[in-house]
Structures are given as structure tokens and as C-alpha cells.
């Protein structure tokens, strides 16, 4: 069941690029992101309130209260996974190519594996390192052949790399919290705290937004991106981190370019080339190795 949810998460994230692209034709970037973060945070907070009400009624085990140290870590996760990640990603994607962005984010499983190994949260076997490397090679074959490193994109590449590191840290640092608390509570509180800070950056752009120019379709796209790509997908991500570890979860993110490729072929009529098929095979092989081989004791 978890593998199915992770694959569904990848499909949502892969399709979300097209959703965002369409919505940003009318939405300013910062305004769009502020609204979808707010909506997702409200959904999480309502869900947390319902769960706690059921616990008070004796219908489920109570959630242990967060300590002061845990609240600080939750706030740090909000800064990393909501504020810095979103700001760096939006700024970077506007200054570099999609191919460069996909190639850089293909390093996520390797970055997560290194951080998890260094911090001691996840001990990796040689076979799982090989799986991560194989999947990374597939990312290069899939999109790296079209990536270009030049002065015109260097700033954007650096911003995307920074956002990738923020997401990797966000994935690893949550593991001690998930030993005592549910993914719903940690994901929801981290997103809500990060959204509050993000809105401090978004107030000025939102005051300048021409709301009359935004169609109903764009509002629907914003809501679907919020509820699916943020609320649902983040919940699945942290549930997987809790159950199988951050390194094995991160390898699924390499499927996102494959989904994007298929969506582009179906919606935009783009041709799927042989190198893209080879890259997909390498990515899937790496995921299979990483998913099936157990962590080192």
C-alpha cells in the first residue's frame, strides 16, 4: 500500500509542473504559492484538531505533547521545507532551464543518503548506495543531456541546488520527531509555521496582485496543487520517511521526471526518445534496488 501511495505522490508531483505552469499565466508566483500554502496549512490544522478531538473522546490513542526542543525542530522544518525551499525553488526555476532543474533535483536521493548516513539516522548498505547512483545516472540520461551549465543559468542552478539541499535536510531531520509523533502532526505543524513566515515575504506582492485578472480555472488549479501536491503528497512523504527511512523514500523522487516526460507526451505531443527510455529503465532499476535491499543494521 505504501508503494502505491508513493507512486501516486510521484504522479501528482510530475503532473504538478504542468498545473503550475498553467496557473502562473494569471497568478503572480509568490501570490500563487502563498495561497496554496495557506490552504494546505488550514487543511492540516483542521485534520489535527479532528484527530485530537477523537483522542479526547477515547476513540484513538492520544498524541504525546511536543517538548520545547521538538517545537524548535518543527519550526526549523517549516523554515527549510516551506520557506527556504519554496523561495529558492521559485527564484531558481525562473532563472534556469527545466532540464537543469530536473538534473539537480535528481541528486536528492544521494544528498539524503549522505546526510542520513552522516547524522546516523540511516545506515546504508553498498547495494543501496549503488541503487541511488544507478537512479542518478538515469536522471542524467533522461534530462542531463539537455542540461546546460553557463553563466546565464549559473545563478538559477545555484538556487535550485540550494532548494534541493533544503528539501533533503527537511526529509532527514524529521526522523527523530516521527519516532514519537504522527506524520500528520509533524507535517501539518511544520507547514503551518513555515507558511506564517512565508506570508511575511508575500504580503507586498499580494497587495499588488490584480485579482480580477485571475480566472476560475486558475483558482481551481491553485486549489488542486495545494490539496494534492502539498497536503496529500507531503503527508505521504513523511509517512514513508517514518516507515522506511528518508533514504529509501527519497529515491522515489527520481520518478518525477519520468512522469513529466509521459505527461508532456500525452498533453503536448512531445516525442519520447530512446535515451529517455534508457534513463527511465535506469531510474526504475535504482529504485528497485534501493527499495528491496534492507538498510545496514
C-alpha positions as MATLAB code, in Angstrom:
seq = 'XXXXXXXXXXXXXXXXXXXXXXXXXXXXXXXXXXXXXXXXXXXXXXXXXXXXXXXXXXXXXXXXXXXXXXXXXXXXXXXXXXXXXXXXXXXXXXXXXXXXXXXXXXXXXXXXXXXXXXXXXXXXXXXXXXXXXXXXXXXXXXXXXXXXXXXXXXXXXXXXXXXXXXXXXXXXXXXXXXXXXXXXXXXXXXXXXXXXXXXXXXXXXXXXXXXXXXXXXXXXXXXXXXXXXXXXXXXXXXXXXXXXXXXXXXXXXXXXXXXXXXXXXXXXXXXXXXXXXXXXXXXXXXXXXXXXXXXXX';
ca = [
       0.000    0.000    0.000;
       2.833    2.403    0.837;
       4.475    1.824   -2.537;
       1.176    2.611   -4.259;
       0.834    5.863   -2.297;
       4.419    6.824   -3.126;
       3.807    6.176   -6.814;
       0.600    8.235   -6.630;
       2.605   11.015   -4.963;
       5.106   10.921   -7.830;
       2.304   11.116  -10.404;
       0.883   14.159   -8.615;
       4.265   15.879   -8.385;
       5.106   15.079  -12.001;
       1.782   16.477  -13.221;
       2.043   19.456  -10.892;
       4.629   21.116  -13.139;
       2.000   21.476  -15.874;
      -0.621   22.621  -13.365;
       1.672   25.326  -12.007;
       2.729   26.422  -15.485;
      -0.892   26.976  -16.481;
      -1.840   28.731  -13.249;
       1.134   31.104  -13.375;
      -0.150   32.563  -16.621;
      -2.529   34.578  -14.444;
      -1.196   34.193  -10.888;
       1.953   36.007   -9.733;
       4.430   33.402   -8.454;
       4.637   34.478   -4.816;
       0.885   35.054   -4.550;
       0.149   31.648   -6.043;
       2.478   29.894   -3.622;
       1.266   31.850   -0.584;
      -2.349   30.904   -1.266;
      -1.683   27.215   -1.824;
       0.484   27.037    1.315;
      -2.264   28.720    3.328;
      -4.936   26.331    2.031;
      -2.800   23.263    2.722;
      -1.966   24.521    6.223;
      -5.647   25.054    7.039;
      -6.446   21.514    5.883;
      -3.665   20.095    8.057;
      -4.657   22.103   11.140;
      -8.317   21.058   10.805;
      -7.251   17.410   10.443;
      -5.023   17.686   13.527;
      -7.897   19.239   15.505;
     -10.240   16.392   14.486;
      -7.669   13.748   15.466;
      -7.122   15.374   18.864;
     -10.874   15.625   19.447;
     -11.200   11.894   18.724;
      -8.362   11.207   21.153;
     -10.092   13.227   23.898;
     -13.249   11.206   23.252;
     -11.307    7.992   23.723;
     -11.709    6.888   20.094;
      -7.944    6.719   19.441;
      -4.668    6.854   21.392;
      -3.686   10.397   22.400;
      -0.814   12.161   20.649;
       2.055   12.970   23.060;
       2.663   16.724   23.510;
       5.674   18.250   21.817;
       8.537   19.303   24.022;
      10.182   22.701   23.650;
      13.091   21.091   21.782;
      10.658   19.341   19.430;
       8.802   22.609   18.762;
      12.113   24.201   17.778;
      12.794   21.355   15.368;
       9.290   21.649   13.917;
       9.886   25.357   13.330;
      13.235   24.548   11.679;
      11.474   22.062    9.395;
       8.944   24.749    8.489;
      11.750   27.141    7.559;
      13.565   24.506    5.495;
      10.670   22.724    3.781;
       8.234   25.600    3.370;
      10.017   28.953    3.394;
      13.549   28.436    2.058;
      12.700   25.540   -0.237;
       9.769   27.356   -1.853;
      11.544   30.707   -2.179;
      14.732   29.201   -3.640;
      12.836   26.897   -5.982;
      10.596   29.623   -7.413;
      13.538   32.001   -7.844;
      15.709   29.289   -9.394;
      13.166   27.880  -11.835;
      12.731   31.370  -13.298;
      16.482   31.677  -13.953;
      17.434   28.277  -15.332;
      16.073   25.558  -17.594;
      13.734   22.722  -16.670;
      16.432   20.239  -17.730;
      18.965   21.771  -15.333;
      16.400   21.797  -12.527;
      15.457   18.154  -13.057;
      19.100   17.083  -13.174;
      19.931   18.920   -9.948;
      16.906   17.508   -8.144;
      17.987   14.092   -9.366;
      20.732   14.413   -6.739;
      18.135   14.399   -3.941;
      18.405   10.668   -3.068;
      22.195   10.894   -2.930;
      22.073   14.065   -0.807;
      19.531   12.487    1.547;
      21.607    9.300    1.800;
      24.766   11.255    2.649;
      23.016   13.466    5.230;
      21.228   10.499    6.803;
      24.432    8.487    6.954;
      26.493   11.340    8.433;
      23.846   12.138   11.067;
      23.399    8.469   11.921;
      19.688    8.328   11.120;
      20.074    5.756    8.361;
      22.947    3.309    7.775;
      23.186    2.398    4.104;
      24.480   -0.799    2.561;
      26.706   -0.809   -0.504;
      23.867   -2.153   -2.640;
      21.604    0.759   -1.718;
      24.381    3.258   -2.499;
      24.657    1.529   -5.877;
      20.885    1.836   -6.366;
      20.996    5.569   -5.663;
      23.907    6.021   -8.074;
      22.135    3.976  -10.775;
      18.985    6.049  -10.424;
      21.045    9.264  -10.559;
      22.664    8.034  -13.778;
      19.171    7.524  -15.177;
      18.295   11.119  -14.333;
      21.340   12.295  -16.285;
      20.446   10.170  -19.316;
      16.837   11.368  -19.120;
      17.407   15.117  -18.750;
      21.095   15.753  -18.245;
      21.899   15.514  -21.952;
      19.778   18.627  -22.449;
      21.125   20.472  -19.409;
      23.497   23.354  -19.938;
      25.817   24.978  -17.441;
      26.545   28.555  -18.425;
      26.862   31.983  -16.918;
      23.285   32.813  -17.881;
      21.879   29.931  -15.805;
      24.504   29.680  -13.077;
      22.539   31.766  -10.561;
      19.392   29.733  -11.191;
      21.328   26.465  -10.917;
      22.759   27.577   -7.565;
      19.286   28.492   -6.278;
      17.845   25.134   -7.383;
      20.770   23.327   -5.740;
      20.059   25.224   -2.529;
      16.377   24.271   -2.659;
      17.356   20.627   -3.204;
      19.574   20.730   -0.110;
      16.730   22.303    1.907;
      14.367   19.522    0.854;
      16.988   16.866    1.681;
      17.553   18.310    5.161;
      13.777   18.612    5.608;
      13.441   14.897    4.876;
      16.211   13.721    7.202;
      15.793   15.999   10.226;
      12.166   14.945   10.715;
      13.092   11.343   11.549;
      13.583   11.806   15.328;
      10.230   13.600   15.557;
       8.467   10.818   13.668;
       9.560    8.301   16.289;
       7.183    9.928   18.815;
       4.643   11.749   16.672;
       2.433   11.020   13.690;
       3.292   12.256   10.177;
       0.064   14.279   10.215;
       1.104   16.323   13.248;
       4.706   16.911   12.166;
       3.852   17.717    8.549;
       0.936   19.960    9.471;
       2.676   21.949   12.199;
       5.855   22.359   10.139;
       3.889   23.601    7.131;
       1.736   25.941    9.218;
       4.729   27.508   10.965;
       6.563   27.886    7.669;
       3.506   29.401    5.998;
       3.329   32.135    8.644;
       6.910   33.145    7.858;
       6.365   32.814    4.096;
       3.437   35.225    4.248;
       5.775   37.894    5.618;
       7.518   37.771    2.219;
       4.211   37.528    0.329;
       2.274   40.480    1.758;
       3.710   43.101   -0.605;
       3.298   41.010   -3.813;
      -0.260   40.087   -2.804;
      -1.215   43.740   -2.334;
      -0.043   44.378   -5.896;
      -1.914   41.389   -7.378;
      -4.624   42.101   -9.946;
      -7.244   39.703   -8.570;
      -9.721   40.481  -11.338;
      -7.349   39.026  -13.934;
      -7.380   35.579  -12.295;
      -9.924   33.215  -13.825;
     -11.932   30.497  -12.104;
      -9.813   27.872  -13.845;
      -6.627   29.264  -12.299;
      -8.242   29.228   -8.857;
      -9.125   25.545   -9.366;
      -5.565   24.813  -10.463;
      -4.204   26.564   -7.369;
      -6.540   24.599   -5.091;
      -5.708   21.260   -6.712;
      -1.983   21.980   -6.485;
      -2.398   22.845   -2.803;
      -4.572   19.899   -1.777;
      -2.763   17.271   -3.847;
       0.860   18.368   -4.367;
       1.213   19.861   -0.880;
      -1.291   18.422    1.599;
      -1.628   14.869    0.270;
       1.884   14.417   -1.165;
       3.698   15.880    1.875;
       1.675   13.562    4.120;
       2.624   10.528    2.046;
       6.263   11.648    2.014;
       6.573   11.892    5.808;
       4.612    8.670    6.310;
       7.155    6.904    4.116;
      10.061    8.602    5.922;
       8.642    7.276    9.191;
       8.203    3.709    7.919;
      11.079    3.049    5.523;
      13.528    5.900    6.232;
      14.448    9.053    4.387;
      16.971    7.457    2.004;
      14.602    4.836    0.616;
      11.788    7.384    0.365;
      13.922    9.944   -1.470;
      14.742    7.546   -4.303;
      11.087    7.729   -5.423;
      11.556   11.388   -6.292;
      13.614   10.253   -9.276;
      10.397    9.013  -10.869;
       9.110   12.557  -11.204;
      10.978   13.308  -14.488;
       9.564   10.097  -15.967;
       6.034   11.201  -15.120;
       6.760   14.667  -16.509;
       8.021   13.069  -19.723;
       4.885   10.944  -20.114;
       2.573   13.874  -19.299;
       4.367   16.017  -21.886;
       3.993   13.249  -24.483;
       0.251   12.870  -23.821;
      -0.697   16.526  -23.319;
       1.864   18.297  -25.501;
       2.659   15.646  -28.081;
       6.377   15.655  -27.308;
       8.274   12.670  -28.695;
       9.763   10.109  -26.292;
      13.314    9.302  -27.415;
      15.442    6.206  -26.884;
      17.768    7.958  -24.373;
      14.684    8.897  -22.353;
      13.550    5.260  -22.317;
      17.047    4.165  -21.231;
      17.028    6.781  -18.477;
      13.632    5.542  -17.271;
      14.935    1.956  -17.107;
      17.986    3.030  -15.072;
      15.848    5.058  -12.669;
      13.407    2.197  -12.112;
      16.290   -0.245  -11.599;
      17.850    2.022   -8.993;
      14.540    2.392   -7.172;
      14.029   -1.389   -7.168;
      17.474   -1.980   -5.651;
      17.091    0.738   -3.042;
      13.557   -0.313   -2.106;
      14.212   -4.045   -1.818;
      17.646   -4.115   -0.190;
      17.387   -3.652    3.606;
      19.314   -0.999    5.495;
      22.559   -1.945    7.228;
      21.953   -2.995   10.817;
];
